């Protein structure tokens, strides 16, 4: 894995709507090659799957009203609470929650930015690994190319400022590179080096995707990462997590 | 920032020793261009600065012996405790610590792998931002090129498996892109989007660097990230951290 990488933005995609065929739309914009990793922002995957909700119909619970206080829309908090399996931390109006999938992130992944219209929220896909698999299969069907697909989103982190992109869904790649048991040049065994390759690819792709550029997809070319990991494998099991 | 990126491994560097001129060694391996981001693994920066310590002379404290238990070398734990400003979590022999710089990471950044010899440990640079600045200045002096420099290391994360690379030192780039106050296509204001660009670049570079390939440096070409942030700015202030 010591060759050069290219990170290619997929430009010119129109606004995505429910039912859109993302594989077809991307394949029309650039020639995919075998071994490419296609990175798709969660936002467009969610929109294509109709995971969008209008604030208008939401009746906030007492808990949502309390967290929202005077400054925040309690209906938005209500949607967050519905998407959450567990609330991890609250500093009103900020809610860090564990989603039903097991991801721990701000607002349980619920986001108003880049929604199709005002007063709409975009939710995470129900099963982002399955979303990635579907899109990968569809690309094979349309183009004959064997690519990997990642669905990514921006997450904050404890201890560090700013967000980075991580993998929420994956198909066709090894999401972690396991170096345990291998040895360095002086013979020291690497005990615990598992590299979250899928998260690193997500961050790399974000560098060309940005938030406002209308570039919700990118291709990483030149990696050798074929495999069959799930992004959900990147969530640390509760019993091994010192910070749950 | 919607053009294509290239991530170029810097291959063929010899084992780094104290006093080595990293800028000169890298510049001899590839033609740097204005605007490049040169990413250097912390390990080689530390070695060039002599931040290497032999276990032989270390007398472990009682606390170090206790954490080490029967399976771990108490001298290694002693070095970790000396590099730590504060121990955050211990699950023997794993120690998560806040370093004197403020980084929170496993073993306070102390690492036996890829040390120059057995029974040696590599420590983090005293001031990684200053290390990056020195190397950047030296590259300008040697080549006339205006590049940015990042010093990076692999960190674990709460809630997610595996390590990703993050920025420990930076010079010549905007480490965070601040989108607060900007608006998305439907006019929604992005409240809290600060992107940790330097961490994303670190992860992107790791994809070609790996741990065992002898590729401790890479160049990211095609980004527009000139600025004057410090990597230390990526450490979240204690009062804003919900997880300290």
Coordinates of C-alpha atoms in Angstrom, one line a residue:
Chain A
X1 CA 0.0 0.0 0.0
X2 CA 2.8 2.4 -0.8
X3 CA 1.6 3.8 -4.2
X4 CA 0.1 7.2 -4.8
X5 CA -3.6 7.9 -4.0
X6 CA -5.9 10.1 -5.9
X7 CA -9.0 11.6 -4.3
X8 CA -11.4 12.7 -7.0
X9 CA -14.5 14.8 -6.2
X10 CA -17.7 13.8 -8.0
X11 CA -19.1 17.2 -9.2
X12 CA -22.3 18.2 -10.9
X13 CA -24.7 16.0 -9.0
X14 CA -28.2 17.6 -8.8
X15 CA -30.2 17.8 -5.5
X16 CA -31.0 14.2 -4.5
X17 CA -34.6 13.2 -4.0
X18 CA -36.3 10.1 -2.7
X19 CA -36.0 7.2 -5.1
X20 CA -33.0 8.6 -7.0
X21 CA -30.6 6.0 -8.2
X22 CA -27.3 7.2 -6.7
X23 CA -25.2 4.5 -8.4
X24 CA -26.5 5.6 -11.8
X25 CA -26.1 9.3 -11.1
X26 CA -22.5 8.9 -9.9
X27 CA -21.6 6.5 -12.8
X28 CA -22.8 9.1 -15.2
X29 CA -20.4 11.7 -13.8
X30 CA -17.2 9.7 -13.9
X31 CA -15.8 6.5 -15.1
X32 CA -15.4 4.2 -12.1
X33 CA -12.6 1.7 -12.1
X34 CA -12.2 -1.6 -10.4
X35 CA -10.8 -1.1 -6.9
X36 CA -12.1 2.4 -6.5
X37 CA -13.7 3.4 -3.2
X38 CA -16.8 5.5 -3.8
X39 CA -17.5 7.7 -0.8
X40 CA -21.0 9.1 -0.4
X41 CA -22.1 11.7 2.1
X42 CA -24.8 10.2 4.4
X43 CA -27.0 13.2 3.5
X44 CA -27.6 12.1 -0.1
X45 CA -28.0 8.4 0.8
X46 CA -30.6 9.4 3.4
X47 CA -32.4 11.7 0.9
X48 CA -32.5 9.0 -1.7
X49 CA -34.0 6.6 0.9
X50 CA -36.6 9.1 2.0
X51 CA -35.1 9.5 5.5
X52 CA -36.4 13.1 5.7
X53 CA -38.9 14.4 8.1
X54 CA -40.9 17.6 8.4
X55 CA -41.0 19.4 11.7
X56 CA -44.6 20.4 11.1
X57 CA -46.1 17.1 12.2
X58 CA -43.9 16.6 15.3
X59 CA -45.4 16.9 18.8
X60 CA -42.5 17.5 21.3
X61 CA -42.5 15.5 24.6
X62 CA -41.9 17.1 28.0
X63 CA -38.2 15.9 27.9
X64 CA -37.7 17.5 24.5
X65 CA -39.2 20.8 25.7
X66 CA -36.9 20.8 28.7
X67 CA -33.7 20.2 26.7
X68 CA -34.7 22.7 24.1
X69 CA -35.2 25.5 26.6
X70 CA -36.0 28.9 25.1
X71 CA -33.5 29.0 22.2
X72 CA -34.0 25.7 20.4
X73 CA -37.0 24.2 18.5
X74 CA -38.4 21.4 20.8
X75 CA -39.6 19.5 17.8
X76 CA -36.1 19.1 16.6
X77 CA -35.0 17.7 20.0
X78 CA -38.0 15.4 19.9
X79 CA -36.9 13.9 16.6
X80 CA -33.4 13.5 18.0
X81 CA -34.8 11.6 21.1
X82 CA -36.8 9.3 18.8
X83 CA -33.7 8.5 16.8
X84 CA -31.7 7.8 20.0
X85 CA -31.3 4.5 21.8
X86 CA -29.7 6.4 24.7
X87 CA -28.8 9.9 25.6
X88 CA -25.1 10.1 26.5
X89 CA -24.6 13.8 27.4
X90 CA -26.8 16.8 27.3
X91 CA -25.7 20.4 27.5
X92 CA -28.8 22.2 26.2
X93 CA -29.4 22.5 23.4
X94 CA -26.5 20.1 22.5
X95 CA -27.5 16.4 22.8
X96 CA -24.9 13.6 22.3
X97 CA -26.7 10.3 21.8
X98 CA -26.2 6.7 20.9
X99 CA -28.3 6.0 17.8
X100 CA -30.3 2.8 17.4
X101 CA -27.4 1.5 15.2
X102 CA -24.9 2.1 18.1
X103 CA -23.1 5.2 16.8
X104 CA -22.5 7.9 19.4
X105 CA -22.7 11.3 17.9
X106 CA -24.3 14.8 18.2
X107 CA -28.1 14.9 17.7
X108 CA -28.2 11.2 17.0
X109 CA -27.3 12.1 13.4
X110 CA -30.3 14.3 12.9
X111 CA -29.4 17.3 10.9
X112 CA -31.2 20.4 9.5
X113 CA -28.4 21.6 7.3
X114 CA -28.6 20.6 3.6
X115 CA -32.1 19.4 4.1
X116 CA -34.2 19.6 1.0
X117 CA -36.4 22.5 2.4
X118 CA -36.6 24.7 5.5
X119 CA -38.4 23.0 8.4
X120 CA -37.1 19.6 7.3
X121 CA -34.6 17.3 9.0
X122 CA -32.5 14.6 7.5
X123 CA -32.1 11.3 9.5
X124 CA -29.4 8.7 9.2
X125 CA -30.2 5.7 7.0
X126 CA -31.9 2.8 8.8
X127 CA -29.0 0.5 8.0
X128 CA -26.0 2.3 6.4
X129 CA -24.1 -0.9 5.7
X130 CA -27.1 -2.2 3.7
X131 CA -27.3 1.1 1.9
X132 CA -23.6 0.8 0.9
X133 CA -24.1 -2.8 -0.2
X134 CA -27.1 -1.9 -2.4
X135 CA -25.3 0.9 -4.1
X136 CA -22.2 -1.3 -4.7
X137 CA -24.4 -4.1 -6.2
X138 CA -26.1 -1.6 -8.4
X139 CA -22.8 -0.1 -9.6
X140 CA -21.6 -3.6 -10.6
X141 CA -24.9 -4.2 -12.4
X142 CA -24.7 -0.9 -14.3
X143 CA -20.9 -0.7 -15.1
X144 CA -19.5 -4.2 -14.5
X145 CA -17.0 -2.5 -12.1
X146 CA -16.0 -3.9 -8.7
X147 CA -15.9 -0.9 -6.3
X148 CA -16.1 -0.5 -2.6
X149 CA -18.7 1.9 -1.2
X150 CA -18.6 4.0 2.0
X151 CA -21.4 6.1 3.5
X152 CA -19.9 8.8 5.6
X153 CA -20.9 11.6 8.1
X154 CA -19.1 14.3 10.1
X155 CA -18.7 13.4 13.8
X156 CA -17.4 15.4 16.7
X157 CA -15.0 13.7 19.1
X158 CA -14.3 13.9 22.8
X159 CA -11.1 15.9 23.6
X160 CA -10.6 17.3 20.1
X161 CA -12.1 20.3 18.4
X162 CA -13.9 20.2 15.1
X163 CA -15.5 17.3 13.2
X164 CA -13.9 14.7 11.0
X165 CA -15.7 12.4 8.7
X166 CA -16.2 8.7 9.7
X167 CA -17.7 5.7 8.0
X168 CA -21.3 4.9 8.8
X169 CA -21.8 2.2 6.1
X170 CA -19.4 0.1 4.2
X171 CA -19.4 -2.6 1.5
X172 CA -16.6 -4.3 -0.3
X173 CA -13.7 -3.2 1.8
X174 CA -11.7 -4.1 4.9
X175 CA -12.8 -1.4 7.3
X176 CA -10.0 -2.2 9.7
X177 CA -6.4 -3.2 9.0
X178 CA -5.2 -5.6 11.7
X179 CA -1.5 -5.4 12.3
X180 CA -1.6 -7.4 15.6
X181 CA 1.1 -10.0 15.7
X182 CA 3.2 -8.4 13.0
X183 CA 6.6 -7.1 13.8
X184 CA 8.4 -3.8 13.3
X185 CA 11.9 -3.6 11.8
X186 CA 13.7 -4.3 15.1
X187 CA 11.4 -7.3 15.9
X188 CA 9.1 -5.6 18.3
X189 CA 5.6 -7.1 18.1
X190 CA 2.8 -4.6 17.4
X191 CA 0.3 -5.6 20.1
X192 CA -2.6 -3.5 19.5
X193 CA -2.4 -1.8 16.2
X194 CA -5.8 -1.9 14.5
X195 CA -6.1 0.9 12.0
X196 CA -9.6 2.2 11.2
X197 CA -9.0 2.4 7.5
X198 CA -12.6 3.1 6.6
X199 CA -12.6 6.2 8.9
X200 CA -9.4 7.4 7.4
X201 CA -10.8 7.1 3.9
X202 CA -13.9 9.0 5.0
X203 CA -11.7 11.8 6.3
X204 CA -9.6 11.8 3.2
X205 CA -12.7 12.1 1.0
X206 CA -14.1 14.9 3.1
X207 CA -11.1 17.0 2.1
X208 CA -12.6 17.3 -1.4
X209 CA -16.3 17.2 -0.4
X210 CA -16.6 20.0 2.0
X211 CA -20.0 21.1 3.3
X212 CA -21.1 23.8 1.0
X213 CA -19.5 23.0 -2.3
X214 CA -22.3 20.7 -3.5
X215 CA -19.8 17.9 -3.7
X216 CA -21.5 15.0 -1.8
X217 CA -19.4 12.2 -3.2
X218 CA -15.8 11.4 -4.0
X219 CA -13.7 8.5 -5.3
X220 CA -10.5 7.3 -3.7
X221 CA -8.4 5.6 -6.2
X222 CA -5.2 3.6 -5.7
X223 CA -5.9 1.9 -2.3
X224 CA -5.9 -1.8 -2.0
X225 CA -8.6 -2.3 0.6
X226 CA -10.9 -5.0 -0.9
X227 CA -12.6 -7.0 1.8
X228 CA -15.9 -7.5 3.5
X229 CA -16.1 -5.5 6.7
X230 CA -19.1 -3.6 8.0
X231 CA -18.9 0.0 9.2
X232 CA -20.8 -1.2 12.3
X233 CA -17.7 -3.2 13.2
X234 CA -16.0 0.1 13.9
X235 CA -18.3 0.7 16.9
X236 CA -16.4 -0.5 19.9
X237 CA -18.1 -3.2 21.9
X238 CA -19.5 -1.7 25.2
X239 CA -17.4 -4.1 27.4
X240 CA -14.2 -2.9 25.8
X241 CA -15.0 0.8 25.9
X242 CA -13.4 2.7 28.7
X243 CA -15.6 5.8 27.9
X244 CA -19.1 4.5 27.3
Chain B
X1 CA -11.5 23.2 -2.6
X2 CA -13.2 21.0 -5.2
X3 CA -10.2 19.9 -7.3
X4 CA -8.5 16.5 -7.2
X5 CA -6.1 15.6 -4.4
X6 CA -3.0 13.5 -4.7
X7 CA -1.4 11.7 -1.7
X8 CA 2.2 10.8 -2.5
X9 CA 4.2 8.5 -0.2
X10 CA 7.8 9.6 0.5
X11 CA 9.7 6.4 0.0
X12 CA 13.3 5.4 0.5
X13 CA 14.1 7.3 3.7
X14 CA 16.7 5.6 5.8
X15 CA 16.3 5.0 9.6
X16 CA 16.2 8.5 11.2
X17 CA 18.8 9.3 13.9
X18 CA 19.2 12.2 16.3
X19 CA 20.3 15.3 14.5
X20 CA 19.1 14.2 11.1
X21 CA 17.8 17.0 8.9
X22 CA 14.4 15.8 8.0
X23 CA 13.7 18.7 5.6
X24 CA 16.8 17.9 3.6
X25 CA 16.2 14.1 3.6
X26 CA 12.6 14.6 2.3
X27 CA 13.5 17.2 -0.2
X28 CA 16.1 14.9 -1.7
X29 CA 13.4 12.2 -2.2
X30 CA 10.8 14.3 -4.1
X31 CA 10.3 17.7 -5.6
X32 CA 8.2 19.7 -3.2
X33 CA 5.8 22.2 -4.7
X34 CA 4.3 25.4 -3.3
X35 CA 1.1 24.6 -1.4
X36 CA 2.1 21.0 -0.6
X37 CA 1.3 19.7 2.8
X38 CA 4.2 17.5 4.0
X39 CA 3.0 15.0 6.6
X40 CA 5.7 13.5 8.9
X41 CA 5.1 10.6 11.3
X42 CA 5.8 11.7 14.9
X43 CA 8.2 8.8 15.2
X44 CA 10.8 10.2 12.8
X45 CA 10.4 13.8 14.2
X46 CA 11.0 12.5 17.7
X47 CA 14.0 10.4 16.7
X48 CA 15.6 13.4 14.8
X49 CA 15.1 15.4 18.0
X50 CA 16.6 12.7 20.3
X51 CA 13.3 12.0 22.1
X52 CA 14.3 8.4 22.6
X53 CA 14.9 6.8 26.0
X54 CA 16.4 3.5 27.1
X55 CA 14.5 1.3 29.5
X56 CA 17.8 0.3 31.1
X57 CA 18.2 3.4 33.3
X58 CA 14.5 3.7 34.5
X59 CA 13.6 3.0 38.1
X60 CA 9.8 2.3 38.3
X61 CA 7.7 3.9 41.0
X62 CA 5.3 2.0 43.2
X63 CA 2.4 3.3 41.0
X64 CA 4.1 2.1 37.9
X65 CA 4.6 -1.4 39.4
X66 CA 1.0 -1.5 40.4
X67 CA -0.3 -0.6 36.9
X68 CA 2.1 -2.9 35.2
X69 CA 1.1 -6.0 37.2
X70 CA 2.8 -9.2 36.2
X71 CA 2.5 -8.9 32.4
X72 CA 3.9 -5.5 31.6
X73 CA 7.3 -3.9 32.0
X74 CA 7.0 -1.4 35.0
X75 CA 9.8 0.7 33.5
X76 CA 7.6 1.4 30.4
X77 CA 4.7 2.4 32.6
X78 CA 7.1 4.6 34.6
X79 CA 8.1 6.5 31.4
X80 CA 4.4 6.9 30.5
X81 CA 3.6 8.4 34.0
X82 CA 6.5 10.8 33.6
X83 CA 5.2 12.0 30.2
X84 CA 1.7 12.4 31.6
X85 CA 0.2 15.5 33.1
X86 CA -2.8 13.4 34.2
X87 CA -3.9 9.8 34.0
X88 CA -7.4 9.7 32.4
X89 CA -8.2 6.0 32.6
X90 CA -6.3 2.8 33.5
X91 CA -7.2 -0.7 32.7
X92 CA -3.9 -2.4 33.4
X93 CA -1.7 -2.4 31.4
X94 CA -3.5 0.1 29.3
X95 CA -3.0 3.7 30.4
X96 CA -4.9 6.6 28.8
X97 CA -3.2 9.8 29.8
X98 CA -3.2 13.5 29.1
X99 CA 0.2 14.5 28.0
X100 CA 2.0 17.6 29.2
X101 CA 1.0 19.2 25.9
X102 CA -2.7 18.5 26.5
X103 CA -3.2 15.6 24.1
X104 CA -5.3 12.7 25.5
X105 CA -4.0 9.4 24.1
X106 CA -2.9 5.9 25.0
X107 CA 0.4 5.6 26.9
X108 CA 0.9 9.4 26.8
X109 CA 2.3 8.9 23.3
X110 CA 5.1 6.7 24.6
X111 CA 5.7 3.9 22.1
X112 CA 8.1 0.9 21.8
X113 CA 7.3 0.0 18.2
X114 CA 9.6 1.3 15.5
X115 CA 12.1 2.4 18.2
X116 CA 15.7 2.4 17.0
X117 CA 16.6 -0.6 19.1
X118 CA 14.9 -3.1 21.5
X119 CA 14.5 -1.8 25.0
X120 CA 14.1 1.8 23.7
X121 CA 11.0 3.9 23.8
X122 CA 10.1 6.9 21.6
X123 CA 8.5 9.9 23.3
X124 CA 6.5 12.7 21.7
X125 CA 8.3 15.8 20.7
X126 CA 8.5 18.5 23.4
X127 CA 6.6 21.0 21.2
X128 CA 5.3 19.4 18.0
X129 CA 4.0 22.7 16.6
X130 CA 7.5 24.1 17.0
X131 CA 9.0 21.0 15.3
X132 CA 6.6 21.5 12.3
X133 CA 7.6 25.2 12.1
X134 CA 11.3 24.4 12.2
X135 CA 11.0 21.8 9.4
X136 CA 8.9 24.2 7.3
X137 CA 11.3 27.0 7.7
X138 CA 14.2 24.7 6.8
X139 CA 12.3 23.5 3.6
X140 CA 11.9 27.1 2.5
X141 CA 15.6 27.7 3.1
X142 CA 16.6 24.7 1.2
X143 CA 14.1 24.7 -1.7
X144 CA 12.5 28.1 -1.8
X145 CA 9.1 26.3 -1.6
X146 CA 6.3 27.4 0.6
X147 CA 4.8 24.2 2.1
X148 CA 2.8 23.3 5.2
X149 CA 4.1 20.7 7.6
X150 CA 2.1 18.4 9.8
X151 CA 3.5 16.0 12.5
X152 CA 1.1 13.2 13.0
X153 CA 0.5 10.2 15.2
X154 CA -2.1 7.3 15.6
X155 CA -4.6 7.8 18.3
X156 CA -7.4 5.6 19.6
X157 CA -10.9 7.1 20.2
X158 CA -13.7 6.6 22.6
X159 CA -16.6 4.7 21.1
X160 CA -14.8 3.6 17.9
X161 CA -12.4 0.8 17.2
X162 CA -9.0 1.2 15.7
X163 CA -6.7 4.1 15.5
X164 CA -6.7 7.0 13.1
X165 CA -3.9 9.5 12.5
X166 CA -4.3 13.0 13.9
X167 CA -2.2 16.2 13.9
X168 CA 0.1 16.8 16.8
X169 CA 2.0 19.6 15.2
X170 CA 1.3 22.0 12.4
X171 CA 2.8 24.9 10.6
X172 CA 1.6 26.9 7.6
X173 CA -1.9 25.7 7.4
X174 CA -5.4 26.4 8.7
X175 CA -5.9 23.4 11.0
X176 CA -9.7 24.1 11.3
X177 CA -12.1 25.3 8.6
X178 CA -14.7 27.4 10.3
X179 CA -18.1 27.3 8.5
X180 CA -20.0 28.9 11.3
X181 CA -22.3 31.7 10.0
X182 CA -22.3 30.4 6.4
X183 CA -25.5 29.1 4.9
X184 CA -26.4 26.0 3.0
X185 CA -28.3 26.0 -0.3
X186 CA -31.8 26.5 1.4
X187 CA -30.5 29.3 3.6
X188 CA -30.1 27.3 6.8
X189 CA -27.2 28.7 8.8
X190 CA -24.6 26.2 9.8
X191 CA -24.3 26.8 13.5
X192 CA -21.5 24.6 14.6
X193 CA -19.5 23.3 11.7
X194 CA -15.8 23.5 12.5
X195 CA -14.0 20.9 10.4
X196 CA -10.7 19.5 11.8
X197 CA -9.0 19.7 8.5
X198 CA -5.5 19.0 9.9
X199 CA -6.8 15.7 11.4
X200 CA -8.4 14.7 8.2
X201 CA -5.2 15.4 6.3
X202 CA -3.3 13.3 8.9
X203 CA -5.7 10.4 8.3
X204 CA -5.5 10.8 4.5
X205 CA -1.7 10.6 4.6
X206 CA -1.7 7.5 6.9
X207 CA -3.5 5.6 4.1
X208 CA -0.1 5.6 2.2
X209 CA 2.2 5.6 5.2
X210 CA 1.1 2.5 7.1
X211 CA 3.0 1.2 10.0
X212 CA 5.4 -1.3 8.6
X213 CA 6.1 -0.1 5.1
X214 CA 8.9 2.2 6.1
X215 CA 7.0 5.1 4.7
X216 CA 7.0 7.7 7.5
X217 CA 6.2 10.7 5.4
X218 CA 3.8 11.7 2.6
X219 CA 2.8 14.7 0.6
X220 CA -0.8 15.9 0.1
X221 CA -1.0 17.9 -3.1
X222 CA -3.9 19.9 -4.3
X223 CA -5.4 21.3 -1.1
X224 CA -5.8 25.0 -0.5
X225 CA -5.2 25.2 3.3
X226 CA -2.6 27.9 3.8
X227 CA -3.0 29.5 7.2
X228 CA -1.3 29.8 10.5
X229 CA -3.1 27.4 12.9
X230 CA -1.4 25.3 15.6
X231 CA -2.2 21.7 16.1
X232 CA -2.6 22.4 19.8
X233 CA -5.7 24.5 18.8
X234 CA -7.3 21.1 18.0
X235 CA -7.3 20.2 21.7
X236 CA -10.7 21.1 23.1
X237 CA -10.6 23.5 26.0
X238 CA -11.5 21.7 29.2
X239 CA -14.5 23.9 29.9
X240 CA -16.1 23.1 26.5
X241 CA -15.4 19.3 26.7
X242 CA -18.3 17.1 27.8
X243 CA -16.0 14.1 28.2
X244 CA -12.9 15.3 30.1

